[in-house]
CSV table of C-alpha atoms in Angstrom, one decimal:
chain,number,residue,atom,x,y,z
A,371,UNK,CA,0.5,-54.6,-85.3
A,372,UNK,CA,2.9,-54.6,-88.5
A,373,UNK,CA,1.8,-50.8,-88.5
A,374,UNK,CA,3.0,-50.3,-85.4
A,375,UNK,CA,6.4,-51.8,-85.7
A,376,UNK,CA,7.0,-50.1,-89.2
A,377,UNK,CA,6.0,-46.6,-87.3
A,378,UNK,CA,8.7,-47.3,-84.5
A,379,UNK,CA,11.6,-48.4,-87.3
A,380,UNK,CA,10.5,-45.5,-89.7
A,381,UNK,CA,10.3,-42.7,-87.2
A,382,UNK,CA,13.5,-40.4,-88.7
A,383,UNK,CA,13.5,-39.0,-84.6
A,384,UNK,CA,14.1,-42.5,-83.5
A,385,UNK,CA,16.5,-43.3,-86.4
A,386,UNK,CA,18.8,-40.0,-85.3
A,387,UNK,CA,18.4,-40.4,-82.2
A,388,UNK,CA,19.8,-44.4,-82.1
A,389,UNK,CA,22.5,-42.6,-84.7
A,390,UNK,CA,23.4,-39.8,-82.0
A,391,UNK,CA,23.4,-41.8,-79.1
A,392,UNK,CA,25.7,-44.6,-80.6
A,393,UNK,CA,28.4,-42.0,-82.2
A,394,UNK,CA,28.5,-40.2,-78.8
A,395,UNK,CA,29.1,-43.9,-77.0
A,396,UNK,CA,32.2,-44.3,-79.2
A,397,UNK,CA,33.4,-40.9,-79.3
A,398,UNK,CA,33.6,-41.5,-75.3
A,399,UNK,CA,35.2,-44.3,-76.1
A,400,UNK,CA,37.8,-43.1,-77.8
A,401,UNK,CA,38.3,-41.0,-75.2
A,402,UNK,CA,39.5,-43.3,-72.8
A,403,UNK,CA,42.4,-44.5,-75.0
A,404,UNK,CA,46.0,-42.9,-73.9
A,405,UNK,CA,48.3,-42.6,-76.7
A,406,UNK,CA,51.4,-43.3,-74.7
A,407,UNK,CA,50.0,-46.3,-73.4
A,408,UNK,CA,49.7,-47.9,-76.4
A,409,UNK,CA,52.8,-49.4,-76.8
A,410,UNK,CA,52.8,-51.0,-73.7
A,411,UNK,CA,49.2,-52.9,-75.0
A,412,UNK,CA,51.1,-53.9,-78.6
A,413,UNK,CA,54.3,-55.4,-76.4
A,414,UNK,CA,52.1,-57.4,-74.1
A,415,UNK,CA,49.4,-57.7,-76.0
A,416,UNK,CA,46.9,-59.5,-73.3
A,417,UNK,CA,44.1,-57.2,-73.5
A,418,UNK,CA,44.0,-57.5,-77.3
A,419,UNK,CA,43.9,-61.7,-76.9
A,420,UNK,CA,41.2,-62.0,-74.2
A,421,UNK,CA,39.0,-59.6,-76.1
A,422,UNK,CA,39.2,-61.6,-78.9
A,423,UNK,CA,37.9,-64.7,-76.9
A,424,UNK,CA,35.6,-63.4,-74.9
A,425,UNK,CA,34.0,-61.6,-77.4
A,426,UNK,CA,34.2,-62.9,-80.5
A,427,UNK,CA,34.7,-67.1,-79.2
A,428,UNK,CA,33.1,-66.9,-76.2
A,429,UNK,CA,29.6,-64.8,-76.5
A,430,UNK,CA,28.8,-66.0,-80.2
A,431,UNK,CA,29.2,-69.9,-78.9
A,432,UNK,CA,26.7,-68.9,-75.6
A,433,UNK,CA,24.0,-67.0,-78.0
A,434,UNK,CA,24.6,-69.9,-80.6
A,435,UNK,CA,24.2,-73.0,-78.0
A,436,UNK,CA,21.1,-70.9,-75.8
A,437,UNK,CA,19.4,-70.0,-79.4
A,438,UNK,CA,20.0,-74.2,-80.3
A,439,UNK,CA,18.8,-75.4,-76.8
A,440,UNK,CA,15.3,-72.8,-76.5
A,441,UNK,CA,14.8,-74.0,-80.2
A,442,UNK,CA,14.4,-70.4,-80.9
A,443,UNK,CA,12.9,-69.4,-84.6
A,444,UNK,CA,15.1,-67.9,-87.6
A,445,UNK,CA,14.2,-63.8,-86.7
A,446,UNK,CA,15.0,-64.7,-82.8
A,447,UNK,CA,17.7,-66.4,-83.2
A,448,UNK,CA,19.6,-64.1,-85.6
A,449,UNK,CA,18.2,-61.1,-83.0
A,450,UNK,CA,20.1,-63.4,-80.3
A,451,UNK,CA,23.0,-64.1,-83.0
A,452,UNK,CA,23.7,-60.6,-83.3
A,453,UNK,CA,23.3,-59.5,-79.5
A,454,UNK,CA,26.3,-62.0,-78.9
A,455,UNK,CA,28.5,-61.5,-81.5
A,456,UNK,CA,28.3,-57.4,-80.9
A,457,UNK,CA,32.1,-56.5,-79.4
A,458,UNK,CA,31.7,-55.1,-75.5
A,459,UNK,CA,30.4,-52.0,-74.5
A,460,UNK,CA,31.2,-49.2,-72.2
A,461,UNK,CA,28.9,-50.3,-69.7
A,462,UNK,CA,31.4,-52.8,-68.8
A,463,UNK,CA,34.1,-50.2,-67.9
A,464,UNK,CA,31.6,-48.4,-65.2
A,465,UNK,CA,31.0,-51.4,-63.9
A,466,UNK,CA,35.0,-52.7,-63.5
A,467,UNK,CA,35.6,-49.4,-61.7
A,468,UNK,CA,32.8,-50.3,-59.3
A,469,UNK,CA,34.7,-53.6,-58.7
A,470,UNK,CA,38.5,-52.3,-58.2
A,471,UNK,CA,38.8,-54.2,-61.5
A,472,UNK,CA,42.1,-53.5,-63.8
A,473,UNK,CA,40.7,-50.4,-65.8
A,474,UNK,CA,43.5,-49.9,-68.2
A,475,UNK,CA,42.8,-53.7,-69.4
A,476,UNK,CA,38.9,-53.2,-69.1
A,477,UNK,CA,39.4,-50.2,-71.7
A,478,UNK,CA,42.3,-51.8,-74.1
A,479,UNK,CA,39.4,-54.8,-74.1
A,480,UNK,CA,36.8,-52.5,-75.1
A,481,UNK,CA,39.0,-50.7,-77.4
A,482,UNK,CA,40.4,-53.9,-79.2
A,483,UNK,CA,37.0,-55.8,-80.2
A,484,UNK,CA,35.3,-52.6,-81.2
A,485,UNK,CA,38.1,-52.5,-84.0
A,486,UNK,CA,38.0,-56.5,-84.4
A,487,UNK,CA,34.2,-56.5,-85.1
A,488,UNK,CA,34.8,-54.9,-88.5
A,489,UNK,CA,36.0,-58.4,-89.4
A,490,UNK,CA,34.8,-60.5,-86.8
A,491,UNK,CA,31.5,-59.6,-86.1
A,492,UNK,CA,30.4,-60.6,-90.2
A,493,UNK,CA,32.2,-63.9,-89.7
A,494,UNK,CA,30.8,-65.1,-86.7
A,495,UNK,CA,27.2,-63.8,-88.1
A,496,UNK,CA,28.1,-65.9,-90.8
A,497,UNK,CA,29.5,-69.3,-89.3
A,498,UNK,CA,26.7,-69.5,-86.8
A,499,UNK,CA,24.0,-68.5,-88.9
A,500,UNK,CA,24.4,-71.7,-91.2
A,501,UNK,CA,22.2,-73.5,-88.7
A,502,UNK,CA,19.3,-71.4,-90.4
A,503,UNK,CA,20.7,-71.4,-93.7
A,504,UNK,CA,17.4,-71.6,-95.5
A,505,UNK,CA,15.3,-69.0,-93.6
A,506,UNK,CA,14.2,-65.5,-95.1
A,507,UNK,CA,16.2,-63.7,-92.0
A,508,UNK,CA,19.7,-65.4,-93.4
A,509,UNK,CA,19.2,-65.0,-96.8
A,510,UNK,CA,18.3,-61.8,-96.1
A,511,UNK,CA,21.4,-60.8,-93.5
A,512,UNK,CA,22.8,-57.3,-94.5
A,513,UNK,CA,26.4,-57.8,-94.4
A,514,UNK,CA,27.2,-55.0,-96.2
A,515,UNK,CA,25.0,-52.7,-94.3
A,516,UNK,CA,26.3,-54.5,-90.9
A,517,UNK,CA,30.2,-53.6,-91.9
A,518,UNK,CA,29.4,-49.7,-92.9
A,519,UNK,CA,27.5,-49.6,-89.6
A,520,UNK,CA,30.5,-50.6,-87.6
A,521,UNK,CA,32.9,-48.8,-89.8
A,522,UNK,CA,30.9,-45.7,-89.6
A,523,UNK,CA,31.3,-46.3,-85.5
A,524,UNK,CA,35.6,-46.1,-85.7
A,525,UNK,CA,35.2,-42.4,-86.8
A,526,UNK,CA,33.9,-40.8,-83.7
A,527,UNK,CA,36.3,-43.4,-81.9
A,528,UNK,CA,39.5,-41.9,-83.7
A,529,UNK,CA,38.0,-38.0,-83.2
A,530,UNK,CA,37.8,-39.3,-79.2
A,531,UNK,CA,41.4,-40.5,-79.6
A,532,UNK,CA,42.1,-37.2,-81.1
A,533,UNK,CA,40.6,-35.3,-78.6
A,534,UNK,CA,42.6,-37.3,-75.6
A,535,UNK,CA,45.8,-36.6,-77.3
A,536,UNK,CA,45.2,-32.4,-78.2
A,537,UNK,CA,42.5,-32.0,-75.7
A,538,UNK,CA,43.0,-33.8,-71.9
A,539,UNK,CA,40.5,-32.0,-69.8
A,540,UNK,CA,38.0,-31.8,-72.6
A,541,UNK,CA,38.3,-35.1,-73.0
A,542,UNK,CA,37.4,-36.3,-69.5
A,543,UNK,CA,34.1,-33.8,-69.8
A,544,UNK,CA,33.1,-35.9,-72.8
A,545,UNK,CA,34.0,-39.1,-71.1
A,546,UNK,CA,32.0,-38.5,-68.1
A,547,UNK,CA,29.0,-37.0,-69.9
A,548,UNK,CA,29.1,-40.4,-72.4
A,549,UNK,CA,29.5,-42.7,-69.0
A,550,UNK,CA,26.3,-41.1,-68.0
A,551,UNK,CA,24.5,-40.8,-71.5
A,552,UNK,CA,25.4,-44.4,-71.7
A,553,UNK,CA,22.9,-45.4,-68.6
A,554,UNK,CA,20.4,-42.4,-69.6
A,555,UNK,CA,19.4,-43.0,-72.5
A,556,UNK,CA,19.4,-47.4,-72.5
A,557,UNK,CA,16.6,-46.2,-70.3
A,558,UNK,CA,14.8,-43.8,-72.2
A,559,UNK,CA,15.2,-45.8,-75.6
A,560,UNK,CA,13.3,-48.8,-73.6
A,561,UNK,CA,10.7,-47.0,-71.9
A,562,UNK,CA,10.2,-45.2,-75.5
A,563,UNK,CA,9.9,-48.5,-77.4
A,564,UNK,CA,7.5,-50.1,-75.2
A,565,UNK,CA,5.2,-47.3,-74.9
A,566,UNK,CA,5.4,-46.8,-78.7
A,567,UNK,CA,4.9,-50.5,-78.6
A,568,UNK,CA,2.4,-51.7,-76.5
A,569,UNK,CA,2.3,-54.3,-73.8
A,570,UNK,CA,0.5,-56.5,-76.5
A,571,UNK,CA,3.7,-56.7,-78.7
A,572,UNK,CA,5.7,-57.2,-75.5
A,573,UNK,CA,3.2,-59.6,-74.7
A,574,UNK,CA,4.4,-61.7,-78.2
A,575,UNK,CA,7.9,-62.1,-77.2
A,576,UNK,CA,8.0,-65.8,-76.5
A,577,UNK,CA,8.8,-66.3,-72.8
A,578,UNK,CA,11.8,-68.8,-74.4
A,579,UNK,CA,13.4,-65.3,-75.5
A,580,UNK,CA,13.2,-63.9,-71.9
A,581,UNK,CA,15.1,-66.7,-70.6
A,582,UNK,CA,17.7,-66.0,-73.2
A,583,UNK,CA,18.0,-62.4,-72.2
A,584,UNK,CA,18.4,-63.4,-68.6
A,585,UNK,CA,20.6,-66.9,-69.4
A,586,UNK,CA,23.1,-65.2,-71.6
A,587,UNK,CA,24.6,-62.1,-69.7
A,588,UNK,CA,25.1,-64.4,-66.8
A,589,UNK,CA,26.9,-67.3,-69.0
A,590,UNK,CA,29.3,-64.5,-70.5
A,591,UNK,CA,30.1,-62.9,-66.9
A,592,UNK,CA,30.8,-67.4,-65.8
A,593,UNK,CA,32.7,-68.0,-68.9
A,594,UNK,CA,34.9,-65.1,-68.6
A,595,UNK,CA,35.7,-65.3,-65.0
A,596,UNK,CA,36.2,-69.1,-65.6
A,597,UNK,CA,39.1,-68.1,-68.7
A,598,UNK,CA,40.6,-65.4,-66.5
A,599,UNK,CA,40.6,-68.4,-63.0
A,600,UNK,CA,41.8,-70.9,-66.1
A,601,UNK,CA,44.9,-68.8,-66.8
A,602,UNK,CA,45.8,-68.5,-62.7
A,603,UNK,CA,45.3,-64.2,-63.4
A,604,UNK,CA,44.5,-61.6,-60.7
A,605,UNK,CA,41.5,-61.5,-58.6
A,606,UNK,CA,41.0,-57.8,-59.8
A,607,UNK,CA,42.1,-59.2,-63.7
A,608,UNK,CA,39.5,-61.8,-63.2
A,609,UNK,CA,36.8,-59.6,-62.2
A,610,UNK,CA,37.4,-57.4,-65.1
A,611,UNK,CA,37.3,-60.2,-67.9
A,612,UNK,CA,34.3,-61.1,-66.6
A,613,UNK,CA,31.9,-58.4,-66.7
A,614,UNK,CA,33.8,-57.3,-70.3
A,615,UNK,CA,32.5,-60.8,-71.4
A,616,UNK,CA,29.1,-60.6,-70.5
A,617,UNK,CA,28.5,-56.7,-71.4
A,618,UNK,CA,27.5,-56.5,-74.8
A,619,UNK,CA,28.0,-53.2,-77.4
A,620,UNK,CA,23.9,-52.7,-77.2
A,621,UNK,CA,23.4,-49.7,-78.9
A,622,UNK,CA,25.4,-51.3,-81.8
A,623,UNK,CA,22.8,-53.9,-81.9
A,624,UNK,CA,19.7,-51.9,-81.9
A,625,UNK,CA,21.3,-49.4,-84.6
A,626,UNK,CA,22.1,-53.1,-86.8
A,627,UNK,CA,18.9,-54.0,-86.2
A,628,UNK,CA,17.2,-50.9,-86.8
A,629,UNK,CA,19.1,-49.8,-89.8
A,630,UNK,CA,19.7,-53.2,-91.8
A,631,UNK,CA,16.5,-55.2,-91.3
A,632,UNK,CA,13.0,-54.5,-92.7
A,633,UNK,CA,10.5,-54.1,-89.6
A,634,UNK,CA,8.4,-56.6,-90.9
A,635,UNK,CA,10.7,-59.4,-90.7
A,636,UNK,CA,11.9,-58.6,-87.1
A,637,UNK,CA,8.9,-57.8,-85.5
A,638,UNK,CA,9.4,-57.9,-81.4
A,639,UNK,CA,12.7,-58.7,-81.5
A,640,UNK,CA,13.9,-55.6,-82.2
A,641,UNK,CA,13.5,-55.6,-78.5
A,642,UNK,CA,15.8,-57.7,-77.7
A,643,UNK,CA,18.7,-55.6,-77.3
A,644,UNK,CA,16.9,-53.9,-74.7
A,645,UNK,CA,15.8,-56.9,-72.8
A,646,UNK,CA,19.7,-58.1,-72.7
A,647,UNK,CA,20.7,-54.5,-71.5
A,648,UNK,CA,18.3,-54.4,-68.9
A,649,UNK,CA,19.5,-57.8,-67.7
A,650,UNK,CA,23.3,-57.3,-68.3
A,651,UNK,CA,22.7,-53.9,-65.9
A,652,UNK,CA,20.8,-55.9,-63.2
A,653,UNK,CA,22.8,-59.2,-63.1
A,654,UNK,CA,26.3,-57.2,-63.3
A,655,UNK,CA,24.5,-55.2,-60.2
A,656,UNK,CA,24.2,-57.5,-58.1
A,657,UNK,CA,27.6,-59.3,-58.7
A,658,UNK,CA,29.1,-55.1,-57.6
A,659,UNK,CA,26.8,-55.6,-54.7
A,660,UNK,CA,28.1,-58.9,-53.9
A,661,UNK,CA,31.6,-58.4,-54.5
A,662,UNK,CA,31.5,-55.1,-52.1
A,663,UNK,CA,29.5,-56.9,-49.2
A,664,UNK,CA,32.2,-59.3,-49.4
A,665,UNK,CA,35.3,-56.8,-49.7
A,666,UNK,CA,33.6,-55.0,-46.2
A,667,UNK,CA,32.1,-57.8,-44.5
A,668,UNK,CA,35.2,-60.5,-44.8
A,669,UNK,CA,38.1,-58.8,-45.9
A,670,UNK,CA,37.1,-55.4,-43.5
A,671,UNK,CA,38.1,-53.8,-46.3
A,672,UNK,CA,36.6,-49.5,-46.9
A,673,UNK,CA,35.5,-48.7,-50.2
A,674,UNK,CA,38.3,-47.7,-52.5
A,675,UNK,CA,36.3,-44.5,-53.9
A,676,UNK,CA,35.2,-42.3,-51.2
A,677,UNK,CA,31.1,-41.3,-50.9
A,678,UNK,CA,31.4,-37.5,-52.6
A,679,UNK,CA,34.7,-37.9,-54.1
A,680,UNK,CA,34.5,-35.8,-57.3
A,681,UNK,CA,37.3,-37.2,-59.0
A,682,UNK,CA,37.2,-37.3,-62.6
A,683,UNK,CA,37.0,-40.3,-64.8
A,684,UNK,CA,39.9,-40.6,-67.3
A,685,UNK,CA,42.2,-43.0,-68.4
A,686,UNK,CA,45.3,-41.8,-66.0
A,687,UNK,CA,43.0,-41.4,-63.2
A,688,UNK,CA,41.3,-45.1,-63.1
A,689,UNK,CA,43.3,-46.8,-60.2
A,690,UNK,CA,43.2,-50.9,-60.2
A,691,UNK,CA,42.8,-51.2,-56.4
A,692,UNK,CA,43.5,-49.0,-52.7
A,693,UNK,CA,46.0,-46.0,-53.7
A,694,UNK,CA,48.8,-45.7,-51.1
A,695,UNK,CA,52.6,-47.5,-50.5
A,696,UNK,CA,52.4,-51.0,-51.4
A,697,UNK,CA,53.4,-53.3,-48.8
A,698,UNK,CA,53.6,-56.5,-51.0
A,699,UNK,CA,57.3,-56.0,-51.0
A,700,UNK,CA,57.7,-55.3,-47.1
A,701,UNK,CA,57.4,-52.4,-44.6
A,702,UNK,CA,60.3,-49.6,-44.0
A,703,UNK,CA,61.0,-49.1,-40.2
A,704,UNK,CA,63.4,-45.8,-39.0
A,705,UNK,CA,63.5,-46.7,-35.3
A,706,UNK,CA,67.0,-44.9,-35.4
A,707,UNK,CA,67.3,-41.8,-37.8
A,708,UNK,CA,70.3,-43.2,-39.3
A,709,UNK,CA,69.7,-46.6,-39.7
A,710,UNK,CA,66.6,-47.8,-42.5
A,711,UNK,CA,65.5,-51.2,-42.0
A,712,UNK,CA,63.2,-53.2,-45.0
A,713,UNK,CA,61.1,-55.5,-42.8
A,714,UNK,CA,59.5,-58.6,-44.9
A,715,UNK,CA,55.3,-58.5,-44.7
A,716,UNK,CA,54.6,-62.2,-45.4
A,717,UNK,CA,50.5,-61.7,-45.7
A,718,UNK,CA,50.0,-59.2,-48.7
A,719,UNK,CA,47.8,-61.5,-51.3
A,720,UNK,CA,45.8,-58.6,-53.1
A,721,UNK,CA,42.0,-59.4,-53.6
């Protein structure tokens, strides 16, 4: 079995394939970021503060607490450890557009604990990996090779920032073709690892680590809804703080893992990544498919984007909820063609 495993780590197709679909992630990243947008982020920096709980206060405490309460060995724990203290991914900002969430803030959250990690990410490893202070995972935890991992992740990010500014169209034809590369190959990398795997390696995975995978997405989308409903935000705010909680950077976490630790030590749960992806999909699924019953069956609201609509996916062209006039400040009536009345529309709460 230890065969096995150091086949799948040392396979250099594997290795540069994890390496290409990571730098591609965060060159799409950067993509989304509009330069003339910024300073309105650094004035009111929001976005900035609730990624920094959610991601780096938040998650760590859940994978912490979950890895303390399955009593979950040293290599599983740190595997756990890492999943949760990895800044958000884009899967997060698919899945705020399929809830009419607040996109600009779902990317400036993105953005901001991507560039955080390079500090935070090590610290957090470190504070919460004291509880396992004298195991052979901990003593052995690759800081260095953790900070040139995430460092080497900000330079497709600035080329994608790059690209936005110089480059507009061209940079919504990267953005879409990450978006989908994103859900592509999280599939492909799993079904590859368990064939190359085995269902008897699967089959070692304690069933304590399953529960993890499925416990800890779901805490993260809780807790961030909870700290959005906490500070009296937005129903389209709170739905975006939540799944940007509970939707983890995993490719970032497989490269870590595959790059910094020796196969033999990890074993299985070099997995794990894959296992919280798969549930972070499913779970954030079915809150989309919740929340849209909900908007049609309750509120008689349509869908906001239209079955066929081929509109591009860029930072200008997210939109937070229905396009159109606002009514929220009244309704104008022209009943005579010189005379323009502002009537008052009491009922106009936005969900």
């Amino acid at each position: 079995m230890n065969d096995t495993i150091s086949r799948l780590y040392e396979g250099h197709g594997i290795n540069v394939f994890v390496g290409i679909v990571l730098c591609f992630t965060m060159l799409g990243l950067g993509c989304t970021v509009d330069v003339s947008q910024l300073g309105e982020h650094i004035r009111r920096p929001i976005g900035v503060l609730l990624a920094l709980v959610c991601q780096f206060v938040i998650m760590p405490l859940v994978a912490f607490l979950l890895a303390l309460a399955f009593s979950l060995d040293d290599v599983a724990a740190m595997a756990v450890l890492l999943c949760g203290c990895c800044p958000g991914g884009n899967l997060s900002n698919i899945m705020s557009l399929l809830v009419n969430g607040e996109m600009n803030l779902s990317i400036i959250m993105t953005i901001s604990s991507t560039i955080l990690a390079l500090v935070l990410m090590p610290l957090c490893l470190w504070i919460y990996s004291r509880a396992w202070i004298n195991t052979p995972v901990v003593n052995l935890m690759p800081f260095g090779a953790i900070i040139l991992t995430l460092c080497s992740t900000l330079i497709p990010i600035g080329l994608g920032v790059v690209l936005r500014y110089r480059y507009n169209r061209a940079a919504d034809i990267v953005l879409k073709l990450s978006l989908w590369s994103l859900l592509v190959t999280l599939v492909m990398l799993f079904i590859m690892t368990g064939a190359m795997l085995g269902p008897e390696l699967l089959a070692t995975i304690p069933p304590s680590v399953y529960v993890v995978a499925v416990l800890m997405p779901a805490c993260g989308y809780a807790a961030g809804y909870g700290l959005a409903t906490l500070f009296d935000l937005p129903p389209n705010i709170r739905r975006t703080v939540s799944l940007e909680t509970g939707c983890q950077n995993v490719q970032l976490c497989t490269a870590i893992l595959k790059m910094a630790f020796p196969p033999q030590l990890m074993g299985g749960m070099y997995m794990f990544p894959l296992l919280y992806a798969l549930f972070q999909a499913a779970e954030a699924g079915i809150f989309i498919l919740a929340y849209r019953m909900y908007r049609k069956e309750v509120l008689h609201k349509p869908d906001t984007i239209p079955p066929g609509d081929n509109r591009d996916i860029g930072y200008n062209r997210f939109e937070d909820e229905d396009m159109g006039f606002d009514t929220s400040y009244g309704a104008v009536t022209t009943s005579d063609p010189n005379l323009i009345m502002l009537e008052p529309c009491p009922d106009s709460t936005p969900v």
